[in-house]
Amino acid sequence: MRQMEEYQIVRKFLDRVCKQVRTRQMHIEIREELLSHIEDRVEFLMREGNTEESAVEDAVKQMGVPEDIGKSLHMAHRPQMDWKLLVMLGLLLIIGLVGMLSVYYGDERYSIVLAERKLLYLGIGVLCMTVFYFLDYRQLRKYSAPVFFFVVLLLAFSLLYGQLYDMRTPYINIGFIGVNIVTFSLLPLLIALAGMKPASQWGRWEAVLNTLYRGVLPVVLYSISSSIIYTYIYTVGFLVLTWRTSRSRKQFALISVMPLAGLSIFLFTRMDHLLLRWREFMNPSAKELWYMGNNAEAIQTAGWFGQGFGEVTPKIPYVLYENVFPYLIYCFGWMFGIATGVLILLFLMRIWNISAVHQDIYAKHISSLLIVVFGFRLLWPILMGLGIFPKVTLEPPFISYSGMNQILDLAVVGLLLSIYRRKNMIPSEAGDAPSVKAA
């Protein structure tokens, strides 16, 4: 039996179908799927006594009008917008803006300059999000190794030479803007990590070197910065990616030993600080923990519908940063707080859904790591504000002032939208091709 594509009628049929599908990378998969259907029909017709040539002609005719098939396939494989994620992001940004304006009108200590800067960062962030939405995220993979190296180098440089207002800090000044490299580096590091050679392809010594370079070195740098929470988030992100890419549980366990050892050593050196934090957390009435008392008082006096827009902040410190959630509850009430919490959970679930439905392994890895980062950064400040988790310096994205981090967060959401946009435009792996319904 001749190959189906040797017949001119079959080639013309496939060409007419693919002409309607603008996503060219799907053409090979579409042709293979249609050929499979034609071959099945030809075999059936030949068993009924037809010659091969007549069976091929009848099989092609039975497939239907090629233009109609091509148009339906084009609709199935066209770019898509994740409107649900975009709407939820918009609501979070609106909450952040309303909270910012409420602080400005309610407390004369805060300048309108902060509101103007937040709007400026928001505008730049939306622009970056739009650029990343149209960018093919797969093109970033080839830059993963140099990006990881550059960010690690930048992090080390900031720890050695960073300063802000003539004080030694992990900030690097870019013009009139100071960028906290410790907080700014986390997302680029983990996204770059997702595109590098997976653990399943490491040799013995390669595994040692990569574990030291990718797992231990960033943990050490974050430890030097004394940021416990960012050290922890990076370690969890590294372990999640290692779990997803390792050959076996044994390999995962061996790779995990050194990063976990580095984290343990760091926590041991900070034991006095951790014990102090734990005692304060367990005894919120202590004088040292006055800020948690103010948070609790603000939440308790809020009522179901709050004290109203522009109320004076009830002595909540860092109200534009890690304690923005208690202030929002104080102003707009428990109902508003519950709705915001549900919105955040839905936002994280939406990222998980993108990871679950996408066929591309690289996209799955990026989405999984973003769940880790946004999960910590959104949920911890909420639970911290409610007194459930101990205090750390961690600003929730989108609803806090954020500054330069807001630009990066919105760019990363644009990357998620780019991933979703192409979820039906990437050829599936062999054997996973979706079936095509013939007319």
Short mmCIF file of C-alpha atoms in Angstrom, two decimals:
data_model
loop_
_atom_site.label_atom_id
_atom_site.label_comp_id
_atom_site.label_asym_id
_atom_site.label_seq_id
_atom_site.Cartn_x
_atom_site.Cartn_y
_atom_site.Cartn_z
CA MET A 1 0.00 0.00 0.00
CA ARG A 2 1.39 3.37 -1.03
CA GLN A 3 1.93 6.20 1.45
CA MET A 4 -1.13 8.46 1.59
CA GLU A 5 0.83 11.63 0.83
CA GLU A 6 2.02 10.09 -2.44
CA TYR A 7 -1.47 10.66 -3.79
CA GLN A 8 -1.94 14.10 -5.28
CA ILE A 9 -5.59 14.27 -4.15
CA VAL A 10 -4.49 13.75 -0.53
CA ARG A 11 -1.74 16.37 -0.74
CA LYS A 12 -4.13 18.93 -2.21
CA PHE A 13 -6.69 18.17 0.48
CA LEU A 14 -4.13 18.67 3.27
CA ASP A 15 -2.77 21.84 1.66
CA ARG A 16 -6.27 23.34 1.40
CA VAL A 17 -6.96 22.53 5.07
CA CYS A 18 -3.67 23.97 6.35
CA LYS A 19 -4.09 27.10 4.25
CA GLN A 20 -6.95 28.10 6.55
CA VAL A 21 -4.89 27.60 9.75
CA ARG A 22 -2.67 30.59 10.48
CA THR A 23 -0.79 28.88 13.31
CA ARG A 24 1.89 27.35 11.10
CA GLN A 25 3.57 25.36 13.88
CA MET A 26 0.41 23.25 14.10
CA HIS A 27 0.45 22.27 10.41
CA ILE A 28 2.60 19.15 10.84
CA GLU A 29 0.42 17.83 13.64
CA ILE A 30 -2.79 18.61 11.71
CA ARG A 31 -1.49 16.85 8.60
CA GLU A 32 -0.51 13.77 10.61
CA GLU A 33 -3.90 13.62 12.33
CA LEU A 34 -5.83 14.00 9.06
CA LEU A 35 -3.64 11.42 7.34
CA SER A 36 -4.41 8.99 10.15
CA HIS A 37 -8.15 9.47 9.59
CA ILE A 38 -7.78 9.06 5.82
CA GLU A 39 -5.72 5.87 6.23
CA ASP A 40 -8.34 4.37 8.55
CA ARG A 41 -11.09 5.06 6.03
CA VAL A 42 -9.05 3.74 3.13
CA GLU A 43 -8.43 0.46 4.95
CA PHE A 44 -12.15 0.13 5.71
CA LEU A 45 -13.16 0.80 2.09
CA MET A 46 -10.56 -1.63 0.75
CA ARG A 47 -11.93 -4.36 3.03
CA GLU A 48 -15.28 -3.77 1.34
CA GLY A 49 -13.72 -4.59 -2.02
CA ASN A 50 -12.71 -1.18 -3.39
CA THR A 51 -9.40 -0.71 -5.15
CA GLU A 52 -6.76 1.37 -3.40
CA GLU A 53 -7.10 4.34 -5.78
CA SER A 54 -10.88 4.49 -5.55
CA ALA A 55 -10.73 3.98 -1.77
CA VAL A 56 -8.38 6.94 -1.45
CA GLU A 57 -10.65 9.16 -3.55
CA ASP A 58 -13.77 8.14 -1.60
CA ALA A 59 -11.98 8.57 1.77
CA VAL A 60 -10.92 12.11 0.89
CA LYS A 61 -14.45 12.98 -0.24
CA GLN A 62 -15.89 11.57 2.99
CA MET A 63 -13.61 13.80 5.05
CA GLY A 64 -15.68 16.82 3.99
CA VAL A 65 -14.95 20.25 2.59
CA PRO A 66 -11.27 21.06 3.37
CA GLU A 67 -11.92 24.79 3.81
CA ASP A 68 -14.59 24.11 6.43
CA ILE A 69 -12.29 21.71 8.28
CA GLY A 70 -9.44 24.24 8.10
CA LYS A 71 -11.60 27.07 9.46
CA SER A 72 -12.76 24.97 12.41
CA LEU A 73 -9.15 23.99 13.14
CA HIS A 74 -8.07 27.62 12.90
CA MET A 75 -10.69 28.55 15.50
CA ALA A 76 -9.40 25.77 17.76
CA HIS A 77 -5.75 26.83 17.43
CA ARG A 78 -6.02 30.62 17.36
CA PRO A 79 -4.53 32.85 20.11
CA GLN A 80 -6.67 33.15 23.24
CA MET A 81 -6.90 35.72 26.00
CA ASP A 82 -7.32 34.59 29.59
CA TRP A 83 -10.02 37.09 30.47
CA LYS A 84 -10.62 35.52 33.88
CA LEU A 85 -7.02 36.09 34.97
CA LEU A 86 -7.05 39.60 33.50
CA VAL A 87 -10.28 40.57 35.28
CA MET A 88 -9.00 39.24 38.61
CA LEU A 89 -5.75 41.15 38.14
CA GLY A 90 -7.72 44.31 37.35
CA LEU A 91 -9.74 43.94 40.55
CA LEU A 92 -6.58 43.49 42.64
CA LEU A 93 -5.04 46.60 41.06
CA ILE A 94 -8.20 48.61 41.73
CA ILE A 95 -8.13 47.47 45.36
CA GLY A 96 -4.52 48.64 45.59
CA LEU A 97 -5.30 52.03 44.06
CA VAL A 98 -8.34 52.60 46.28
CA GLY A 99 -6.31 51.68 49.35
CA MET A 100 -3.51 54.03 48.27
CA LEU A 101 -5.90 56.95 47.78
CA SER A 102 -7.64 56.20 51.08
CA VAL A 103 -4.31 56.41 52.91
CA TYR A 104 -3.48 59.68 51.16
CA TYR A 105 -6.81 61.33 52.03
CA GLY A 106 -6.87 59.93 55.55
CA ASP A 107 -3.34 60.68 56.71
CA GLU A 108 -1.53 63.93 56.00
CA ARG A 109 1.83 62.25 56.61
CA TYR A 110 1.61 60.64 53.19
CA SER A 111 2.38 62.72 50.12
CA ILE A 112 0.52 62.77 46.83
CA VAL A 113 3.91 61.93 45.28
CA LEU A 114 3.45 58.33 46.44
CA ALA A 115 0.12 58.07 44.62
CA GLU A 116 1.61 59.64 41.51
CA ARG A 117 4.54 57.21 41.59
CA LYS A 118 2.23 54.24 42.04
CA LEU A 119 0.25 55.34 38.99
CA LEU A 120 3.52 55.80 37.08
CA TYR A 121 4.74 52.31 38.04
CA LEU A 122 1.30 50.91 37.21
CA GLY A 123 1.34 52.49 33.76
CA ILE A 124 4.84 51.18 33.00
CA GLY A 125 3.85 47.78 34.39
CA VAL A 126 0.76 47.55 32.16
CA LEU A 127 2.92 48.46 29.18
CA CYS A 128 5.41 45.71 30.09
CA MET A 129 2.53 43.27 30.59
CA THR A 130 1.26 44.05 27.08
CA VAL A 131 4.71 43.52 25.58
CA PHE A 132 5.13 40.16 27.31
CA TYR A 133 1.62 39.10 26.27
CA PHE A 134 2.51 39.39 22.59
CA LEU A 135 6.01 37.98 23.10
CA ASP A 136 6.38 34.25 22.49
CA TYR A 137 7.41 33.06 25.93
CA ARG A 138 9.32 30.12 24.42
CA GLN A 139 11.91 32.55 23.06
CA LEU A 140 12.95 33.33 26.63
CA ARG A 141 14.13 29.78 27.24
CA LYS A 142 17.37 30.15 25.29
CA TYR A 143 18.33 33.10 27.50
CA SER A 144 17.66 31.27 30.77
CA ALA A 145 21.29 30.44 31.60
CA PRO A 146 22.74 33.95 30.96
CA VAL A 147 19.79 35.59 32.78
CA PHE A 148 20.32 33.35 35.81
CA PHE A 149 24.05 34.15 35.84
CA PHE A 150 23.45 37.89 35.46
CA VAL A 151 20.83 38.03 38.23
CA VAL A 152 23.05 36.04 40.62
CA LEU A 153 25.92 38.42 39.81
CA LEU A 154 23.65 41.44 40.34
CA LEU A 155 22.44 40.04 43.66
CA ALA A 156 26.01 39.49 44.85
CA PHE A 157 27.00 43.00 43.70
CA SER A 158 24.08 44.58 45.58
CA LEU A 159 25.03 42.79 48.78
CA LEU A 160 28.61 44.04 48.50
CA TYR A 161 28.12 47.57 47.18
CA GLY A 162 24.41 48.36 47.44
CA GLN A 163 23.29 51.45 49.34
CA LEU A 164 20.33 53.77 49.76
CA TYR A 165 20.48 57.22 51.35
CA ASP A 166 24.14 56.65 52.23
CA MET A 167 23.31 53.45 54.12
CA ARG A 168 24.48 49.93 53.28
CA THR A 169 21.44 48.13 51.85
CA PRO A 170 20.76 45.66 49.01
CA TYR A 171 19.45 48.59 46.91
CA ILE A 172 20.99 49.65 43.62
CA ASN A 173 20.17 53.14 42.40
CA ILE A 174 18.83 53.44 38.86
CA GLY A 175 18.58 57.17 38.27
CA PHE A 176 16.38 58.59 41.05
CA ILE A 177 14.89 55.14 41.78
CA GLY A 178 16.31 52.69 44.29
CA VAL A 179 15.70 49.03 43.44
CA ASN A 180 15.82 46.39 46.18
CA ILE A 181 17.67 43.63 44.32
CA VAL A 182 16.81 41.00 46.95
CA THR A 183 13.07 41.35 46.32
CA PHE A 184 13.47 42.17 42.62
CA SER A 185 15.66 39.16 41.81
CA LEU A 186 13.38 36.35 42.99
CA LEU A 187 11.04 36.14 39.98
CA PRO A 188 13.76 36.44 37.28
CA LEU A 189 15.87 33.80 39.05
CA LEU A 190 13.08 31.24 39.28
CA ILE A 191 11.78 31.88 35.75
CA ALA A 192 15.32 31.48 34.41
CA LEU A 193 15.65 28.31 36.49
CA ALA A 194 12.57 26.87 34.75
CA GLY A 195 14.24 27.13 31.34
CA MET A 196 17.59 25.56 32.22
CA LYS A 197 18.62 21.94 31.72
CA PRO A 198 16.28 19.69 33.76
CA ALA A 199 17.56 17.51 36.58
CA SER A 200 16.62 14.33 34.73
CA GLN A 201 19.36 15.07 32.17
CA TRP A 202 22.16 15.74 34.68
CA GLY A 203 25.12 13.42 34.97
CA ARG A 204 26.68 12.61 38.34
CA TRP A 205 29.19 15.47 38.55
CA GLU A 206 26.92 17.75 36.58
CA ALA A 207 24.29 17.21 39.30
CA VAL A 208 26.77 18.29 41.98
CA LEU A 209 27.82 21.43 40.11
CA ASN A 210 24.25 22.41 39.18
CA THR A 211 23.02 21.84 42.71
CA LEU A 212 25.76 24.09 44.07
CA TYR A 213 25.20 26.74 41.40
CA ARG A 214 21.41 26.73 41.17
CA GLY A 215 20.42 25.51 44.60
CA VAL A 216 23.07 26.47 47.14
CA LEU A 217 24.55 29.73 45.78
CA PRO A 218 21.25 31.70 45.65
CA VAL A 219 20.30 30.36 49.08
CA VAL A 220 23.63 31.61 50.45
CA LEU A 221 23.16 35.04 48.82
CA TYR A 222 19.63 35.43 50.15
CA SER A 223 20.91 34.29 53.54
CA ILE A 224 23.61 36.99 53.52
CA SER A 225 20.84 39.53 52.89
CA SER A 226 19.21 38.27 56.14
CA SER A 227 15.91 37.83 54.32
CA ILE A 228 14.51 34.66 55.85
CA ILE A 229 11.31 34.67 53.82
CA TYR A 230 13.01 35.15 50.44
CA THR A 231 15.56 32.47 51.29
CA TYR A 232 12.68 30.16 52.10
CA ILE A 233 10.67 31.01 48.96
CA TYR A 234 13.64 30.41 46.67
CA THR A 235 14.43 27.10 48.37
CA VAL A 236 10.82 25.93 48.00
CA GLY A 237 10.78 27.02 44.34
CA PHE A 238 14.01 25.15 43.63
CA LEU A 239 12.69 22.01 45.32
CA VAL A 240 9.38 22.18 43.44
CA LEU A 241 11.17 22.42 40.09
CA THR A 242 13.60 19.65 41.07
CA TRP A 243 10.68 17.40 42.02
CA ARG A 244 9.01 18.01 38.66
CA THR A 245 12.18 17.39 36.60
CA SER A 246 14.09 14.70 38.52
CA ARG A 247 14.38 11.11 37.27
CA SER A 248 13.37 9.53 40.55
CA ARG A 249 12.68 10.20 44.19
CA LYS A 250 16.22 9.13 44.99
CA GLN A 251 17.71 11.74 42.69
CA PHE A 252 15.35 14.39 44.12
CA ALA A 253 16.43 13.48 47.66
CA LEU A 254 20.13 13.66 46.78
CA ILE A 255 19.78 17.03 45.02
CA SER A 256 17.70 18.46 47.89
CA VAL A 257 20.28 17.70 50.58
CA MET A 258 22.63 20.63 49.94
CA PRO A 259 20.04 23.44 49.53
CA LEU A 260 18.20 22.24 52.62
CA ALA A 261 21.48 22.05 54.50
CA GLY A 262 22.29 25.61 53.47
CA LEU A 263 18.85 26.78 54.60
CA SER A 264 19.20 24.92 57.91
CA ILE A 265 22.62 26.46 58.59
CA PHE A 266 21.25 29.92 57.87
CA LEU A 267 18.26 29.39 60.16
CA PHE A 268 20.58 28.05 62.88
CA THR A 269 22.72 31.21 62.70
CA ARG A 270 19.51 33.24 63.08
CA MET A 271 18.16 31.12 65.93
CA ASP A 272 18.09 33.96 68.47
CA HIS A 273 16.12 36.13 66.08
CA LEU A 274 13.73 33.30 65.22
CA LEU A 275 13.12 32.46 68.88
CA LEU A 276 12.44 36.12 69.62
CA ARG A 277 9.97 36.28 66.73
CA TRP A 278 8.31 33.09 67.94
CA ARG A 279 7.94 34.38 71.51
CA GLU A 280 6.50 37.64 70.21
CA PHE A 281 4.12 35.76 67.95
CA MET A 282 2.95 33.53 70.81
CA ASN A 283 2.58 36.54 73.10
CA PRO A 284 0.99 39.28 70.97
CA SER A 285 0.27 41.41 74.02
CA ALA A 286 3.98 42.02 74.50
CA LYS A 287 5.16 45.60 74.12
CA GLU A 288 7.55 44.62 71.32
CA LEU A 289 4.61 43.45 69.26
CA TRP A 290 2.55 46.65 69.37
CA TYR A 291 2.06 46.58 65.60
CA MET A 292 0.18 43.26 65.79
CA GLY A 293 -1.97 44.71 68.54
CA ASN A 294 -2.82 47.64 66.30
CA ASN A 295 -3.58 45.28 63.40
CA ALA A 296 -5.87 43.20 65.57
CA GLU A 297 -7.59 46.29 66.98
CA ALA A 298 -8.12 47.73 63.51
CA ILE A 299 -9.65 44.48 62.25
CA GLN A 300 -11.84 44.03 65.33
CA THR A 301 -13.25 47.56 65.13
CA ALA A 302 -13.86 47.41 61.38
CA GLY A 303 -17.26 45.73 61.49
CA TRP A 304 -18.86 44.16 58.45
CA PHE A 305 -18.68 47.33 56.33
CA GLY A 306 -15.70 49.20 57.80
CA GLN A 307 -15.09 52.76 58.93
CA GLY A 308 -15.24 54.24 55.45
CA PHE A 309 -12.93 55.60 52.76
CA GLY A 310 -10.19 57.95 53.88
CA GLU A 311 -10.27 57.06 57.57
CA VAL A 312 -7.17 57.94 59.57
CA THR A 313 -4.88 54.93 59.84
CA PRO A 314 -5.18 53.52 63.40
CA LYS A 315 -1.41 53.60 64.04
CA ILE A 316 -0.75 50.67 61.72
CA PRO A 317 2.91 50.75 60.63
CA TYR A 318 3.90 50.17 57.00
CA VAL A 319 0.28 50.62 55.98
CA LEU A 320 1.22 50.86 52.29
CA TYR A 321 3.39 47.78 52.41
CA GLU A 322 3.07 44.52 54.37
CA ASN A 323 0.19 45.80 56.56
CA VAL A 324 -2.02 47.06 53.75
CA PHE A 325 -4.54 44.24 54.26
CA PRO A 326 -5.48 45.13 57.89
CA TYR A 327 -5.92 48.75 56.80
CA LEU A 328 -8.22 47.75 53.93
CA ILE A 329 -10.35 45.73 56.34
CA TYR A 330 -10.43 48.66 58.76
CA CYS A 331 -11.69 51.01 56.04
CA PHE A 332 -14.00 48.72 54.08
CA GLY A 333 -15.00 45.98 56.51
CA TRP A 334 -14.91 42.26 57.03
CA MET A 335 -17.02 41.59 53.94
CA PHE A 336 -14.45 43.39 51.83
CA GLY A 337 -11.63 41.42 53.47
CA ILE A 338 -13.38 38.11 52.81
CA ALA A 339 -14.04 39.09 49.18
CA THR A 340 -10.39 40.09 48.72
CA GLY A 341 -9.20 36.79 50.23
CA VAL A 342 -11.49 34.82 47.91
CA LEU A 343 -10.28 36.86 44.93
CA ILE A 344 -6.66 36.06 45.79
CA LEU A 345 -7.43 32.34 46.08
CA LEU A 346 -9.20 32.41 42.71
CA PHE A 347 -6.21 34.22 41.20
CA LEU A 348 -3.84 31.49 42.42
CA MET A 349 -6.23 28.76 41.26
CA ARG A 350 -6.30 30.36 37.83
CA ILE A 351 -2.50 30.16 37.60
CA TRP A 352 -2.75 26.51 38.64
CA ASN A 353 -5.31 25.93 35.90
CA ILE A 354 -2.91 27.35 33.30
CA SER A 355 -0.27 24.92 34.54
CA ALA A 356 -2.70 22.00 34.40
CA VAL A 357 -4.14 22.51 30.90
CA HIS A 358 -0.97 23.53 29.03
CA GLN A 359 0.90 20.95 26.94
CA ASP A 360 4.30 22.65 26.99
CA ILE A 361 6.58 21.43 29.81
CA TYR A 362 8.39 24.77 29.97
CA ALA A 363 5.08 26.58 30.45
CA LYS A 364 4.09 24.13 33.19
CA HIS A 365 7.35 24.75 35.04
CA ILE A 366 6.97 28.55 34.86
CA SER A 367 3.37 28.40 36.09
CA SER A 368 4.27 26.07 38.97
CA LEU A 369 7.04 28.39 40.17
CA LEU A 370 4.78 31.44 39.91
CA ILE A 371 2.21 29.69 42.09
CA VAL A 372 4.93 29.29 44.72
CA VAL A 373 6.05 32.93 44.53
CA PHE A 374 2.62 34.58 44.32
CA GLY A 375 1.21 32.10 46.82
CA PHE A 376 3.72 33.16 49.47
CA ARG A 377 3.59 36.85 48.62
CA LEU A 378 -0.21 37.08 48.56
CA LEU A 379 -1.25 34.69 51.32
CA TRP A 380 1.44 35.29 53.95
CA PRO A 381 0.74 39.06 54.38
CA ILE A 382 -2.99 38.32 54.72
CA LEU A 383 -2.46 35.63 57.35
CA MET A 384 0.18 37.80 59.01
CA GLY A 385 -2.27 40.69 59.21
CA LEU A 386 -4.84 38.40 60.81
CA GLY A 387 -2.28 37.29 63.40
CA ILE A 388 -2.16 33.70 62.10
CA PHE A 389 1.40 33.85 60.70
CA PRO A 390 4.43 35.58 62.27
CA LYS A 391 5.58 38.95 60.98
CA VAL A 392 7.97 39.10 58.03
CA THR A 393 8.85 41.86 55.61
CA LEU A 394 6.83 40.80 52.58
CA GLU A 395 4.70 43.14 50.51
CA PRO A 396 1.67 41.64 48.76
CA PRO A 397 1.86 42.24 44.99
CA PHE A 398 -0.74 44.36 43.18
CA ILE A 399 -2.46 45.73 46.33
CA SER A 400 0.55 47.28 48.10
CA TYR A 401 2.64 50.25 46.99
CA SER A 402 5.31 47.85 45.61
CA GLY A 403 7.24 50.41 43.58
CA MET A 404 9.55 48.84 41.00
CA ASN A 405 8.37 45.36 41.98
CA GLN A 406 4.94 46.27 40.62
CA ILE A 407 6.43 46.61 37.14
CA LEU A 408 8.05 43.19 37.41
CA ASP A 409 4.88 41.58 38.80
CA LEU A 410 2.77 42.92 35.93
CA ALA A 411 5.38 41.81 33.39
CA VAL A 412 5.23 38.31 34.86
CA VAL A 413 1.42 38.31 34.58
CA GLY A 414 1.95 39.26 30.93
CA LEU A 415 4.16 36.18 30.65
CA LEU A 416 1.32 34.07 32.10
CA LEU A 417 -1.09 35.59 29.57
CA SER A 418 1.41 34.76 26.80
CA ILE A 419 1.49 31.17 28.02
CA TYR A 420 -2.30 30.95 28.00
CA ARG A 421 -2.48 32.70 24.61
CA ARG A 422 -0.53 29.85 23.02
CA LYS A 423 -2.03 26.91 24.90
CA ASN A 424 -3.71 25.64 21.69
CA MET A 425 -0.93 26.79 19.38
CA ILE A 426 1.83 24.43 20.51
CA PRO A 427 2.11 20.95 18.97
CA SER A 428 1.44 18.19 21.46
CA GLU A 429 3.99 15.50 22.19
CA ALA A 430 3.96 12.30 20.16
CA GLY A 431 0.93 10.25 20.99
CA ASP A 432 -0.87 13.15 22.67
CA ALA A 433 -2.28 14.82 19.61
CA PRO A 434 -5.93 15.76 20.00
CA SER A 435 -8.36 13.99 17.75
CA VAL A 436 -9.87 15.83 14.81
CA LYS A 437 -13.53 15.36 14.12
CA ALA A 438 -14.06 14.86 10.41
CA ALA A 439 -17.25 15.92 8.72
#
